[in-house]
Coordinates of C-alpha atoms in Angstrom, one line a residue:
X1 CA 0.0 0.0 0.0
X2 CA 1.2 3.2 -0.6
X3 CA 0.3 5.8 1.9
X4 CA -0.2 9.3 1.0
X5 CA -1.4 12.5 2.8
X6 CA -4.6 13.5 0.8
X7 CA -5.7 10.0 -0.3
X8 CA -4.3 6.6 -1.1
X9 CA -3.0 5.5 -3.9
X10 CA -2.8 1.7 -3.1
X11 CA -5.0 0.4 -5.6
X12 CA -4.3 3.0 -8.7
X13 CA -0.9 2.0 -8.2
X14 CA -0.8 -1.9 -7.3
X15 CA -0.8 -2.7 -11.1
X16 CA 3.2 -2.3 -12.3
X17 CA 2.1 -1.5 -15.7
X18 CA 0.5 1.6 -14.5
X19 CA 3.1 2.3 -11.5
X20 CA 5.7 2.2 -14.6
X21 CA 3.4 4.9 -16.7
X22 CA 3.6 7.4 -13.5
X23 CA 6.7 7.1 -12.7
X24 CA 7.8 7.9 -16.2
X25 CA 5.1 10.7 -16.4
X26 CA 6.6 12.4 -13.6
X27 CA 10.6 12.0 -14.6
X28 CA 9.7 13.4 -17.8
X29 CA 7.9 16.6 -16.0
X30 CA 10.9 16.6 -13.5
X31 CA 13.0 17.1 -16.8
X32 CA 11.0 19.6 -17.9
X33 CA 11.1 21.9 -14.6
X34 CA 14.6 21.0 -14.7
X35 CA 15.0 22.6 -18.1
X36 CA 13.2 25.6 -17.3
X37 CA 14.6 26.6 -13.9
X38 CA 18.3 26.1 -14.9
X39 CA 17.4 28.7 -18.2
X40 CA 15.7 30.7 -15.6
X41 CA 18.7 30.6 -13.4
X42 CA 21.1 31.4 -16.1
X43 CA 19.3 34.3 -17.0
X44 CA 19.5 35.5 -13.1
X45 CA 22.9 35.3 -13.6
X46 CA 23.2 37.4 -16.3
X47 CA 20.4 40.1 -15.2
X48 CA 18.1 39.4 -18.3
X49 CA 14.5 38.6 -17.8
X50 CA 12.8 35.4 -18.7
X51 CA 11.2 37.7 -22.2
X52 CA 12.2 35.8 -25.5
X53 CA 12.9 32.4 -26.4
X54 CA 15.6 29.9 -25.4
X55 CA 18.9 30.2 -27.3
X56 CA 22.3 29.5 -27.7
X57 CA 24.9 31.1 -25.3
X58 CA 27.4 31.4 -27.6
X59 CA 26.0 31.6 -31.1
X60 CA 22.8 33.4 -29.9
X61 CA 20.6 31.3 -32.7
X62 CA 16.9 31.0 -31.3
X63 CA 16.8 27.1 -30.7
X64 CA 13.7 25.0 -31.9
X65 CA 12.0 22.3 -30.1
X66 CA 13.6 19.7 -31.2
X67 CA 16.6 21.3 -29.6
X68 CA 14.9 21.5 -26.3
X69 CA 13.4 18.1 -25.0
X70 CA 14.8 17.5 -22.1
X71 CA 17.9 15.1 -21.7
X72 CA 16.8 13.4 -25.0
X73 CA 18.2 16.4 -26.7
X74 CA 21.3 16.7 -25.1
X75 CA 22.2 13.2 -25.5
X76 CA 21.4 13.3 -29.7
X77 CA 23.1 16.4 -30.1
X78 CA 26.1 15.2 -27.9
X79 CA 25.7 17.8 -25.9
X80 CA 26.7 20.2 -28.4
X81 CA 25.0 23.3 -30.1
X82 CA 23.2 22.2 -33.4
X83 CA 24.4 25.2 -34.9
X84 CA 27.8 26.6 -33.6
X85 CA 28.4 23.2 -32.1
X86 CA 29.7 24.8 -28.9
X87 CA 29.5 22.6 -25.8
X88 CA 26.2 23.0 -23.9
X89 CA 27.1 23.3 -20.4
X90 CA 27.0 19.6 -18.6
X91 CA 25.2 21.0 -15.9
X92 CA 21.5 20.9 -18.0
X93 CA 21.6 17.5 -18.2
X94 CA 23.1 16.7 -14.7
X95 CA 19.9 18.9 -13.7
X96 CA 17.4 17.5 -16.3
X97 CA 18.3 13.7 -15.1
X98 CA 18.4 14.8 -11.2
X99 CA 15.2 16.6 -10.8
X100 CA 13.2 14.0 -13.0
X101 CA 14.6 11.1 -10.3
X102 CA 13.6 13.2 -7.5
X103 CA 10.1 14.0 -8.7
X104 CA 9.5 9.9 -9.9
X105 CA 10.9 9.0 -6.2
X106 CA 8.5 11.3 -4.7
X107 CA 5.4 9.5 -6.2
X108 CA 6.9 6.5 -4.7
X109 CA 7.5 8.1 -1.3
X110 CA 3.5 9.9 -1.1
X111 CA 1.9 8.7 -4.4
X112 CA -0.6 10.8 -6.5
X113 CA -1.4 13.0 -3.6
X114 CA -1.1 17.4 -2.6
X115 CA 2.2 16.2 -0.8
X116 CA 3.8 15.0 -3.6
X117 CA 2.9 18.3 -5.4
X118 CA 4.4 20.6 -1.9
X119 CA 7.0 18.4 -2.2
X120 CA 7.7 18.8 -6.2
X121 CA 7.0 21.8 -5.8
X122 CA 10.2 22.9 -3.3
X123 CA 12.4 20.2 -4.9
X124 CA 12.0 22.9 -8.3
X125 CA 13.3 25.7 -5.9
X126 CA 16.4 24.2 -4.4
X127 CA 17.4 23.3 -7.6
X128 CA 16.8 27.1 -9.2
X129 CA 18.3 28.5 -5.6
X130 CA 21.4 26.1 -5.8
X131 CA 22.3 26.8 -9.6
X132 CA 22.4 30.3 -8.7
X133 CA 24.2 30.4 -5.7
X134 CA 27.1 28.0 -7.6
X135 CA 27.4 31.0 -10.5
X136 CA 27.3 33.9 -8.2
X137 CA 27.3 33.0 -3.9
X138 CA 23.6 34.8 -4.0
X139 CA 20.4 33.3 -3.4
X140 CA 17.5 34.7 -5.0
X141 CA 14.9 36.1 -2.6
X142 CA 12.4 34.6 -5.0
X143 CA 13.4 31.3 -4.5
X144 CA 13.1 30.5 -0.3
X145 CA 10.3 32.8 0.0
X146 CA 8.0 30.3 -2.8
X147 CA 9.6 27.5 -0.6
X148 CA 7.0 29.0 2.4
X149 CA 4.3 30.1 -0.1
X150 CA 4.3 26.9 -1.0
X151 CA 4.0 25.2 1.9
X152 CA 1.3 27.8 3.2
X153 CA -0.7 27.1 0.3
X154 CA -0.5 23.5 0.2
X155 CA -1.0 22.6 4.2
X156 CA -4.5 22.7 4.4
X157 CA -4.6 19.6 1.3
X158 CA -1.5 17.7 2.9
X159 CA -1.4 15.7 6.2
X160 CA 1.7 17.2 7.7
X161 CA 0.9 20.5 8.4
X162 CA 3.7 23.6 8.5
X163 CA 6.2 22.7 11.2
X164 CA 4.3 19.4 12.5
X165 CA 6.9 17.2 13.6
X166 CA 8.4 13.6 11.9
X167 CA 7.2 12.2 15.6
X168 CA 3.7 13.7 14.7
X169 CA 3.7 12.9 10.7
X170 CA 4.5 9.1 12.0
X171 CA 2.0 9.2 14.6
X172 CA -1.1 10.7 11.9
X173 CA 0.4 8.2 8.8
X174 CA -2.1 5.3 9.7
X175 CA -5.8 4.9 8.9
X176 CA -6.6 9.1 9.4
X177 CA -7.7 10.8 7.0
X178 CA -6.7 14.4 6.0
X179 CA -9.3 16.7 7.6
X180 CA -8.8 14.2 11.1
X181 CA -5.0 14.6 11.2
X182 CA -5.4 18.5 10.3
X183 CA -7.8 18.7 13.2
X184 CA -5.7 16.6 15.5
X185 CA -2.2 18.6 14.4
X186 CA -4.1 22.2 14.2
X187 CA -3.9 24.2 11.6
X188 CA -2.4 26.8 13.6
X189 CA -0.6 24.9 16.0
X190 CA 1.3 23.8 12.9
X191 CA 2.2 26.9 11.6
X192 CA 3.2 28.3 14.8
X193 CA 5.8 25.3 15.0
X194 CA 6.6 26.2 11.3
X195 CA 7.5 30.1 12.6
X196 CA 9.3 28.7 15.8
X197 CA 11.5 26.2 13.9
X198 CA 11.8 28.3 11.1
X199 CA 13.1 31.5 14.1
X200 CA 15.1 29.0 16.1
X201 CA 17.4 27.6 13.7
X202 CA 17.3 30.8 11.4
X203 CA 17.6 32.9 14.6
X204 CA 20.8 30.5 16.3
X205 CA 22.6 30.0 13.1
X206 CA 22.6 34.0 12.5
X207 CA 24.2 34.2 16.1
X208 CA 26.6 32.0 15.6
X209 CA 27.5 33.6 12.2
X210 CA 27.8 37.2 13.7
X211 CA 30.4 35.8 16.2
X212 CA 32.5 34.2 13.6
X213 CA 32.8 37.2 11.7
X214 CA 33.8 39.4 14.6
X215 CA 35.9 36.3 15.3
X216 CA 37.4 35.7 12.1
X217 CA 36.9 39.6 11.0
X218 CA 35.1 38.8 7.5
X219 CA 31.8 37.2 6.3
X220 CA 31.5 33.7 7.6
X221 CA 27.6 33.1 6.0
X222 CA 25.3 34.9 3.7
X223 CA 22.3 36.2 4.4
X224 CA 20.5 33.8 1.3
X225 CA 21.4 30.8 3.1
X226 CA 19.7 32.2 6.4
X227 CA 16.8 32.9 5.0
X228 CA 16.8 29.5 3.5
X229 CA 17.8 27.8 7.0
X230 CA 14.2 30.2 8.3
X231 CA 12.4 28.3 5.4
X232 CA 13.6 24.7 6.2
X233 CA 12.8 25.3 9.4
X234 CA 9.1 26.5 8.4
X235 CA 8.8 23.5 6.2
X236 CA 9.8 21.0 8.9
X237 CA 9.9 22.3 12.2
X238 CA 12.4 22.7 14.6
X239 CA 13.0 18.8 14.7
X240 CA 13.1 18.5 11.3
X241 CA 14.6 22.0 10.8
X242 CA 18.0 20.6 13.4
X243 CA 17.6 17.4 11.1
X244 CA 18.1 19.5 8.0
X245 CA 21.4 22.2 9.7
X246 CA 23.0 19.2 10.8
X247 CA 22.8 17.1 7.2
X248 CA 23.6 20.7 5.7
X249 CA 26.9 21.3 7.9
X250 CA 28.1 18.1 7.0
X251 CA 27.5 17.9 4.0
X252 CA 29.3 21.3 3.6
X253 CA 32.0 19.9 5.5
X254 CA 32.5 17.3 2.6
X255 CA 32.1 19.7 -0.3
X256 CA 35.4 21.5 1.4
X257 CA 37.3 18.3 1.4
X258 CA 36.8 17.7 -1.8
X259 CA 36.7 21.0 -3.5
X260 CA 39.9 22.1 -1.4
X261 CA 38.1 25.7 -1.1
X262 CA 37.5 27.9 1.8
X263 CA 34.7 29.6 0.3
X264 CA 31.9 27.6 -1.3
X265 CA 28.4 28.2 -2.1
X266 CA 26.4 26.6 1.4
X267 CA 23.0 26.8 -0.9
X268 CA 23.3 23.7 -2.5
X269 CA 24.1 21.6 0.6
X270 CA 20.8 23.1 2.5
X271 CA 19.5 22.5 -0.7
X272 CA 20.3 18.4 -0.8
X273 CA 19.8 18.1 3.2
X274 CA 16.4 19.5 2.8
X275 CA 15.6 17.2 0.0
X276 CA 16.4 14.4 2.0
X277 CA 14.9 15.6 5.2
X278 CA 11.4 16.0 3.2
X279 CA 11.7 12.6 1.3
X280 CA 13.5 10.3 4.5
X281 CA 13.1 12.7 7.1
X282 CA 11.4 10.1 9.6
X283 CA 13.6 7.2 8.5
X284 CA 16.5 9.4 9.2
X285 CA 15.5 10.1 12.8
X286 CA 14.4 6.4 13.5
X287 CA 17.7 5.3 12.4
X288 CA 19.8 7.5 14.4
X289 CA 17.7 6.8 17.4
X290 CA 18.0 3.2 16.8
X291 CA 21.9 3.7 16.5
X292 CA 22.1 5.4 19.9
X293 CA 19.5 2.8 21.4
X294 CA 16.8 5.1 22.0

């Protein structure tokens, strides 16, 4: 059975024909967001508007359909501009292949329900917010504050409410339906934890930051990933919001290692760690308190 927040899915998907077609369904429109936010990020980089149609960054021909499906493209044309043959940047299909996974793994994690759609729906943010932070250490406004329009819009039609914790999310997964658990959480119990996990680990992390720069006498954290750290924490709590700094700093921790760098864009690893908190968040947490033997 596959449990999902607004209704299940159990019997739409039992047959693996049709689990097969929907998975598919929702790669390919993974791709497609894929495409689009990483032009829309580009052009953020450059200060152009999203006016006019897609073309070549070298050559500047105006590129046709056929030169825009999704991975399919890239792959047939070698990843090369049909017309200048200049290489397309590797990113578009690194983005195209990652998003389209993450919105076909979502469906398996909630099914056809409005929590795969919140879910899909932030998964298209991170990506735009992480591109742009990787060209230019800045995170779009734009980008965090959909993350919690998003959410807002979405948590009356979803079973975990703003800021409702993993414990509660577990507690609320069997045999209620979506106006019960909403009722049991509280709508504004919910988004009262939302804005107190949100100011906790947005307010502590901004602390900390303002005592390593008068420590270390120049900017230890930018502003854009603050604000992102107050939107994780509206998304999932302050639980789920520790869940997602601590996943974040390590995972920072490793992009130093490899990348030898002092400086790095911290977007994209708040970006994966809230990924992961939203898809695994509860398995997470079980496994760790299994590991210490709680």
């Amino acid at each position: 059975m596959i449990d999902t927040g607004s209704f299940t899915t159990d019997t739409l998907l039992h047959s693996p024909g049709i689990l097969v077609y929907v998975l598919v369904l929702a790669f390919i429109l993974g791709s497609v967001f894929a495409s689009f936010i990483t032009c829309m990020a580009d052009r953020i980089g450059e200060g152009k508007t999203m006016a006019g149609r897609s073309h070549c960054g070298s050559c500047g021909h105006t590129l046709s359909a056929k030169d825009l499906v999704p991975v399919v493209s890239y792959l047939a044309l070698r990843g090369r501009c049909r017309y200048c043959r200049a290489k397309i940047p590797k990113r578009c299909l690194k983005a195209e292949l990652t998003l389209g996974c993450l919105f076909a793994v979502s469906v398996l994690r909630f099914g056809l329900s409005f929590d795969t759609l919140r879910v899909c729906g932030i998964l298209v943010c991170l990506l735009g917010l992480s591109l742009c932070d990787m060209d230019s250490y800045i995170i779009p406004d734009r980008f965090w504050i959909a993350i919690v329009v998003i959410t807002l819009i979405t948590a009356p039609f979803v079973r975990r409410a703003p800021g409702v914790s993993f414990d509660a999310y577990a507690a609320g997964a069997e045999g209620s339906s979506v106006s019960s658990y909403l009722i049991t959480s509280g709508w504004a119990a919910g988004l009262l934890q939302g804005l107190i996990g949100g100011a906790v680990i947005a307010g502590g992390v901004l602390l900390i930051s303002l005592i390593m720069d008068k420590a270390l006498k120049k900017e230890s954290m930018g502003g854009g990933d603050i604000k992102l750290l107050f939107a994780a924490g509206f998304v999932l709590g302050p639980a789920g919001g520790l869940l997602c700094l601590i996943l974040s700093c390590i995972a920072g921790l490793l992009v130093v290692v490899v990348k030898h760098s002092e400086k790095i864009p911290f977007g994209p690893s708040i970006a994966v760690s809230l990924s992961l908190s939203l898809l695994f968040g509860q398995e997470i947490c079980s496994w760790h308190l299994h590991l210490l033997g709680l």
